[in-house]
PDB file of C-alpha atoms in Angstrom:
ATOM      1  CA  MET A   1     -29.797 -57.237  -8.238  1.00 65.00           C
ATOM      2  CA  LYS A   2     -28.187 -58.605  -5.061  1.00 69.00           C
ATOM      3  CA  LYS A   3     -24.986 -59.387  -6.939  1.00 69.00           C
ATOM      4  CA  LEU A   4     -24.833 -55.815  -8.272  1.00 62.00           C
ATOM      5  CA  LEU A   5     -25.323 -54.284  -4.803  1.00 62.00           C
ATOM      6  CA  VAL A   6     -22.744 -56.585  -3.235  1.00 66.00           C
ATOM      7  CA  SER A   7     -20.279 -55.778  -6.030  1.00 66.00           C
ATOM      8  CA  LEU A   8     -20.794 -51.994  -5.606  1.00 59.00           C
ATOM      9  CA  LEU A   9     -20.392 -52.242  -1.823  1.00 63.00           C
ATOM     10  CA  LEU A  10     -17.224 -54.279  -2.208  1.00 63.00           C
ATOM     11  CA  MET A  11     -15.759 -51.825  -4.780  1.00 63.00           C
ATOM     12  CA  THR A  12     -16.694 -48.832  -2.630  1.00 62.00           C
ATOM     13  CA  THR A  13     -15.012 -50.382   0.399  1.00 63.00           C
ATOM     14  CA  ILE A  14     -11.830 -51.123  -1.557  1.00 64.00           C
ATOM     15  CA  PHE A  15     -11.668 -47.615  -3.064  1.00 58.00           C
ATOM     16  CA  ALA A  16     -12.478 -45.933   0.237  1.00 57.00           C
ATOM     17  CA  SER A  17      -9.758 -47.791   2.120  1.00 57.00           C
ATOM     18  CA  THR A  18      -7.238 -47.178  -0.670  1.00 54.00           C
ATOM     19  CA  PHE A  19      -7.818 -43.412  -0.816  1.00 51.00           C
ATOM     20  CA  ALA A  20      -8.144 -43.056   2.967  1.00 52.00           C
ATOM     21  CA  GLN A  21      -4.539 -44.214   3.365  1.00 50.00           C
ATOM     22  CA  ALA A  22      -3.316 -41.345   1.167  1.00 47.00           C
ATOM     23  CA  TYR A  23      -4.563 -38.634   3.543  1.00 49.00           C
ATOM     24  CA  ASP A  24      -3.162 -37.736   6.944  1.00 52.00           C
ATOM     25  CA  VAL A  25      -5.862 -37.509   9.544  1.00 53.00           C
ATOM     26  CA  VAL A  26      -5.228 -34.910  12.254  1.00 52.00           C
ATOM     27  CA  GLU A  27      -6.160 -36.228  15.667  1.00 57.00           C
ATOM     28  CA  ALA A  28      -7.643 -33.965  18.341  1.00 58.00           C
ATOM     29  CA  GLY A  29      -4.804 -32.148  20.135  1.00 57.00           C
ATOM     30  CA  GLU A  30      -2.244 -32.945  17.428  1.00 58.00           C
ATOM     31  CA  GLU A  31      -0.374 -29.919  16.062  1.00 59.00           C
ATOM     32  CA  ILE A  32      -0.339 -29.114  12.366  1.00 64.00           C
ATOM     33  CA  ASP A  33       3.207 -28.422  11.180  1.00 79.00           C
ATOM     34  CA  PHE A  34       3.794 -25.234   9.187  1.00 86.00           C
ATOM     35  CA  ASN A  35       6.701 -22.985   8.198  1.00 91.00           C
ATOM     36  CA  HIS A  36       7.356 -20.476  10.985  1.00 94.00           C
ATOM     37  CA  ASN A  37       9.822 -18.178   9.169  1.00 96.00           C
ATOM     38  CA  GLU A  38       9.049 -15.866   6.273  1.00 96.00           C
ATOM     39  CA  VAL A  39      11.159 -13.365   4.302  1.00 98.00           C
ATOM     40  CA  TYR A  40       9.460 -10.988   1.902  1.00 98.00           C
ATOM     41  CA  LEU A  41      10.005  -8.215  -0.620  1.00 98.00           C
ATOM     42  CA  ALA A  42       7.319  -5.732  -1.721  1.00 97.00           C
ATOM     43  CA  ALA A  43       7.120  -2.672  -3.960  1.00 97.00           C
ATOM     44  CA  GLY A  44       4.435  -0.069  -4.396  1.00 95.00           C
ATOM     45  CA  MET A  45       3.297   3.498  -4.159  1.00 92.00           C
ATOM     46  CA  PRO A  46       4.887   5.995  -1.772  1.00 91.00           C
ATOM     47  CA  SER A  47       3.465   6.418   1.730  1.00 91.00           C
ATOM     48  CA  PHE A  48       1.103   9.185   2.837  1.00 86.00           C
ATOM     49  CA  LEU A  49       4.013  10.778   4.702  1.00 85.00           C
ATOM     50  CA  GLY A  50       6.307  10.551   1.664  1.00 81.00           C
ATOM     51  CA  LEU A  51       3.571  11.731  -0.678  1.00 80.00           C
ATOM     52  CA  PHE A  52       2.785  14.890   1.288  1.00 77.00           C
ATOM     53  CA  ALA A  53       6.429  15.688   2.090  1.00 79.00           C
ATOM     54  CA  GLY A  54       7.465  14.949  -1.510  1.00 74.00           C
ATOM     55  CA  VAL A  55       4.789  17.261  -2.922  1.00 75.00           C
ATOM     56  CA  PHE A  56       5.997  20.132  -0.706  1.00 71.00           C
ATOM     57  CA  VAL A  57       9.641  19.469  -1.624  1.00 73.00           C
ATOM     58  CA  ALA A  58       8.751  19.364  -5.334  1.00 73.00           C
ATOM     59  CA  LEU A  59       6.770  22.617  -5.040  1.00 76.00           C
ATOM     60  CA  GLY A  60       9.685  24.296  -3.264  1.00 77.00           C
ATOM     61  CA  GLU A  61      12.187  23.079  -5.861  1.00 72.00           C
ATOM     62  CA  GLY A  62       9.915  24.153  -8.712  1.00 74.00           C
ATOM     63  CA  LEU A  63       9.485  27.613  -7.216  1.00 73.00           C
ATOM     64  CA  ALA A  64      13.246  27.982  -6.715  1.00 74.00           C
ATOM     65  CA  LYS A  65      13.956  26.878 -10.315  1.00 75.00           C
ATOM     66  CA  SER A  66      11.381  29.272 -11.760  1.00 73.00           C
ATOM     67  CA  LEU A  67      12.836  32.179  -9.779  1.00 71.00           C
ATOM     68  CA  ASN A  68      16.341  31.308 -10.985  1.00 74.00           C
ATOM     69  CA  GLN A  69      15.158  31.028 -14.608  1.00 70.00           C
ATOM     70  CA  ASN A  70      13.486  34.443 -14.439  1.00 61.00           C
ATOM     71  CA  ASN A  71      16.784  35.950 -13.302  1.00 60.00           C
ATOM     72  CA  GLU A  72      18.721  34.278 -16.154  1.00 61.00           C
ATOM     73  CA  GLU A  73      17.885  35.029 -19.781  1.00 53.00           C
ATOM     74  CA  GLY A  74      17.436  32.128 -22.215  1.00 53.00           C
ATOM     75  CA  GLY A  75      17.270  29.510 -19.483  1.00 52.00           C
ATOM     76  CA  GLN A  76      16.394  25.989 -20.558  1.00 56.00           C
ATOM     77  CA  THR A  77      13.600  24.156 -18.728  1.00 53.00           C
ATOM     78  CA  THR A  78      14.233  20.579 -17.701  1.00 54.00           C
ATOM     79  CA  LYS A  79      11.564  18.137 -16.665  1.00 55.00           C
ATOM     80  CA  SER A  80      12.123  15.491 -14.057  1.00 57.00           C
ATOM     81  CA  ASN A  81      10.449  12.197 -14.883  1.00 59.00           C
ATOM     82  CA  GLU A  82      11.445  10.428 -11.693  1.00 72.00           C
ATOM     83  CA  ALA A  83       8.927   7.893 -10.491  1.00 78.00           C
ATOM     84  CA  ALA A  84       7.676   7.841  -6.915  1.00 86.00           C
ATOM     85  CA  PHE A  85       7.965   4.407  -5.294  1.00 93.00           C
ATOM     86  CA  SER A  86       8.657   2.466  -2.117  1.00 94.00           C
ATOM     87  CA  ILE A  87      10.442  -0.859  -1.589  1.00 96.00           C
ATOM     88  CA  THR A  88      10.050  -2.962   1.550  1.00 97.00           C
ATOM     89  CA  GLY A  89      11.998  -6.018   2.662  1.00 97.00           C
ATOM     90  CA  GLY A  90      11.380  -7.883   5.888  1.00 97.00           C
ATOM     91  CA  TYR A  91      11.213 -10.968   8.048  1.00 98.00           C
ATOM     92  CA  ASN A  92       8.311 -12.493  10.037  1.00 97.00           C
ATOM     93  CA  TYR A  93       8.276 -15.279  12.595  1.00 97.00           C
ATOM     94  CA  TYR A  94       4.857 -16.901  13.137  1.00 96.00           C
ATOM     95  CA  PHE A  95       4.284 -18.422  16.596  1.00 95.00           C
ATOM     96  CA  THR A  96       1.006 -19.907  15.386  1.00 94.00           C
ATOM     97  CA  GLU A  97      -0.649 -19.854  12.003  1.00 91.00           C
ATOM     98  CA  ASN A  98      -2.450 -16.656  13.070  1.00 95.00           C
ATOM     99  CA  PHE A  99       0.079 -14.499  14.995  1.00 97.00           C
ATOM    100  CA  GLY A 100       3.601 -13.376  14.242  1.00 97.00           C
ATOM    101  CA  VAL A 101       6.296 -10.795  14.941  1.00 98.00           C
ATOM    102  CA  GLY A 102       8.898  -9.405  12.602  1.00 98.00           C
ATOM    103  CA  ALA A 103      10.901  -6.466  11.363  1.00 98.00           C
ATOM    104  CA  PHE A 104      11.275  -4.679   8.061  1.00 97.00           C
ATOM    105  CA  ALA A 105      13.182  -1.915   6.285  1.00 97.00           C
ATOM    106  CA  ASN A 106      11.459   0.462   3.879  1.00 96.00           C
ATOM    107  CA  TYR A 107      13.089   2.721   1.278  1.00 96.00           C
ATOM    108  CA  GLU A 108      10.977   5.390  -0.379  1.00 93.00           C
ATOM    109  CA  LYS A 109      11.734   7.920  -3.113  1.00 91.00           C
ATOM    110  CA  PHE A 110       9.585  10.835  -4.245  1.00 85.00           C
ATOM    111  CA  GLY A 111      11.481  13.195  -6.566  1.00 81.00           C
ATOM    112  CA  SER A 112      14.582  14.321  -4.665  1.00 83.00           C
ATOM    113  CA  LEU A 113      13.182  13.200  -1.285  1.00 85.00           C
ATOM    114  CA  SER A 114      14.374   9.845   0.084  1.00 90.00           C
ATOM    115  CA  LEU A 115      13.057   8.249   3.278  1.00 92.00           C
ATOM    116  CA  ILE A 116      14.409   5.173   5.062  1.00 95.00           C
ATOM    117  CA  ALA A 117      12.455   3.440   7.855  1.00 95.00           C
ATOM    118  CA  ILE A 118      13.270   0.462  10.068  1.00 97.00           C
ATOM    119  CA  GLN A 119      10.363  -0.913  12.105  1.00 97.00           C
ATOM    120  CA  ALA A 120       9.327  -3.850  14.307  1.00 98.00           C
ATOM    121  CA  LYS A 121       5.962  -5.413  13.420  1.00 97.00           C
ATOM    122  CA  LEU A 122       3.104  -7.461  14.934  1.00 98.00           C
ATOM    123  CA  THR A 123       0.907  -9.384  12.481  1.00 97.00           C
ATOM    124  CA  ALA A 124      -2.448 -11.162  12.813  1.00 97.00           C
ATOM    125  CA  GLN A 125      -3.902 -13.227   9.967  1.00 96.00           C
ATOM    126  CA  TYR A 126      -6.957 -15.371   9.442  1.00 95.00           C
ATOM    127  CA  GLY A 127      -8.722 -17.050   6.565  1.00 94.00           C
ATOM    128  CA  TRP A 128      -8.675 -20.314   4.704  1.00 93.00           C
ATOM    129  CA  GLU A 129      -5.969 -22.734   3.627  1.00 90.00           C
ATOM    130  CA  HIS A 130      -4.759 -20.802   0.559  1.00 93.00           C
ATOM    131  CA  PHE A 131      -6.340 -17.360   1.044  1.00 96.00           C
ATOM    132  CA  LYS A 132      -5.610 -15.205   4.082  1.00 96.00           C
ATOM    133  CA  ILE A 133      -6.557 -11.744   5.297  1.00 97.00           C
ATOM    134  CA  TYR A 134      -4.072  -9.993   7.561  1.00 97.00           C
ATOM    135  CA  HIS A 135      -3.541  -6.832   9.602  1.00 97.00           C
ATOM    136  CA  ALA A 136      -0.340  -5.470  11.131  1.00 97.00           C
ATOM    137  CA  ALA A 137       0.918  -2.696  13.400  1.00 98.00           C
ATOM    138  CA  SER A 138       4.527  -1.539  13.469  1.00 97.00           C
ATOM    139  CA  GLY A 139       6.753   1.081  15.037  1.00 97.00           C
ATOM    140  CA  GLY A 140      10.342   2.175  14.622  1.00 97.00           C
ATOM    141  CA  ILE A 141      12.545   4.957  13.289  1.00 97.00           C
ATOM    142  CA  MET A 142      12.671   6.931  10.036  1.00 94.00           C
ATOM    143  CA  PHE A 143      15.436   9.134   8.766  1.00 93.00           C
ATOM    144  CA  ILE A 144      16.207  11.233   5.724  1.00 89.00           C
ATOM    145  CA  PRO A 145      19.682  10.649   4.269  1.00 89.00           C
ATOM    146  CA  GLY A 146      21.723  13.789   4.944  1.00 85.00           C
ATOM    147  CA  GLY A 147      19.150  15.009   7.470  1.00 83.00           C
ATOM    148  CA  ASP A 148      19.159  15.371  11.227  1.00 83.00           C
ATOM    149  CA  LYS A 149      18.628  12.587  13.740  1.00 89.00           C
ATOM    150  CA  PRO A 150      15.935   9.956  13.073  1.00 92.00           C
ATOM    151  CA  GLY A 151      12.391  10.277  14.397  1.00 93.00           C
ATOM    152  CA  PHE A 152       9.842   7.786  15.725  1.00 96.00           C
ATOM    153  CA  VAL A 153       7.240   6.534  13.218  1.00 95.00           C
ATOM    154  CA  PHE A 154       4.476   3.941  13.199  1.00 96.00           C
ATOM    155  CA  ASP A 155       2.498   2.163  10.520  1.00 96.00           C
ATOM    156  CA  VAL A 156      -0.780   0.238  10.313  1.00 97.00           C
ATOM    157  CA  THR A 157      -1.586  -2.294   7.616  1.00 96.00           C
ATOM    158  CA  TYR A 158      -5.351  -2.055   7.739  1.00 95.00           C
ATOM    159  CA  LEU A 159      -5.967  -4.628   4.999  1.00 96.00           C
ATOM    160  CA  GLY A 160      -3.730  -7.286   3.524  1.00 97.00           C
ATOM    161  CA  LEU A 161      -4.727 -10.114   1.198  1.00 97.00           C
ATOM    162  CA  LYS A 162      -2.492 -13.073   0.460  1.00 96.00           C
ATOM    163  CA  LEU A 163      -2.538 -16.210  -1.637  1.00 96.00           C
ATOM    164  CA  ASP A 164      -0.754 -18.557   0.745  1.00 94.00           C
ATOM    165  CA  PHE A 165       0.952 -21.806  -0.234  1.00 92.00           C
ATOM    166  CA  GLU A 166       3.274 -24.184   1.603  1.00 90.00           C
ATOM    167  CA  ASP A 167       6.636 -22.526   0.829  1.00 93.00           C
ATOM    168  CA  TRP A 168       5.679 -19.133  -0.642  1.00 95.00           C
ATOM    169  CA  ASN A 169       2.909 -16.572  -0.987  1.00 95.00           C
ATOM    170  CA  ILE A 170       2.011 -13.470  -2.942  1.00 97.00           C
ATOM    171  CA  PHE A 171       0.243 -10.538  -1.336  1.00 97.00           C
ATOM    172  CA  VAL A 172      -1.169  -7.056  -1.732  1.00 97.00           C
ATOM    173  CA  ASP A 173      -1.790  -4.699   1.168  1.00 96.00           C
ATOM    174  CA  ALA A 174      -2.821  -1.170   2.077  1.00 96.00           C
ATOM    175  CA  SER A 175      -1.013   0.747   4.824  1.00 95.00           C
ATOM    176  CA  ILE A 176      -0.861   4.173   6.432  1.00 93.00           C
ATOM    177  CA  PRO A 177       1.088   6.472   7.110  1.00 92.00           C
ATOM    178  CA  THR A 178       4.799   5.494   6.697  1.00 90.00           C
ATOM    179  CA  THR A 179       4.994   2.606   4.211  1.00 91.00           C
ATOM    180  CA  GLY A 180       3.521   2.343   0.723  1.00 90.00           C
ATOM    181  CA  ILE A 181      -0.165   3.227   0.487  1.00 94.00           C
ATOM    182  CA  VAL A 182      -0.666   0.152  -1.710  1.00 96.00           C
ATOM    183  CA  LYS A 183       2.053  -2.404  -2.288  1.00 96.00           C
ATOM    184  CA  ALA A 184       2.368  -5.892  -3.734  1.00 97.00           C
ATOM    185  CA  GLY A 185       5.004  -8.511  -3.062  1.00 97.00           C
ATOM    186  CA  ALA A 186       6.008 -12.095  -2.554  1.00 97.00           C
ATOM    187  CA  SER A 187       7.507 -14.086   0.286  1.00 97.00           C
ATOM    188  CA  PHE A 188       9.410 -17.294   0.829  1.00 97.00           C
ATOM    189  CA  LYS A 189       8.581 -19.422   3.876  1.00 95.00           C
ATOM    190  CA  PHE A 190      10.943 -21.863   5.556  1.00 93.00           C
TER     191      PHE A 190
END
């Protein structure tokens, strides 16, 4: 029995020292290196602002078309099957693993209405190694192509979920009022 115990202890010691060398041990006060820069692209639903404005524009256009068709005999009806969407592309710089700043551009289309926004953003994230929850606040300008001067807008990402890996991540988030209500995307970190 003694020989068996001594053999198991010896084998355990050998295996433990072998596998312990494969892992980096982080000392107290030592910084963990991570990728500070991130570029991303996301697509999703239109924003609350685009949704409400787009509905009013579509109602106005529909009313104008119906009035014109009533004045013309034998008018053909045409249906517009344009999808409503938003696309966002941006950049983030993370000072720590939890806080970052960045900027993004957002293009949104709802029927004949197009909106373009450029905003600066603050982000806070927390969670585990490969799953993070994040929130963001942003502010900037929005303009309508062919419209008057741009106006100030803001946006709040009240819930974002991301599967986070060393060089990339995929995410889904919910925002109000000037970027997509729900959008999904991917990012590359360097």
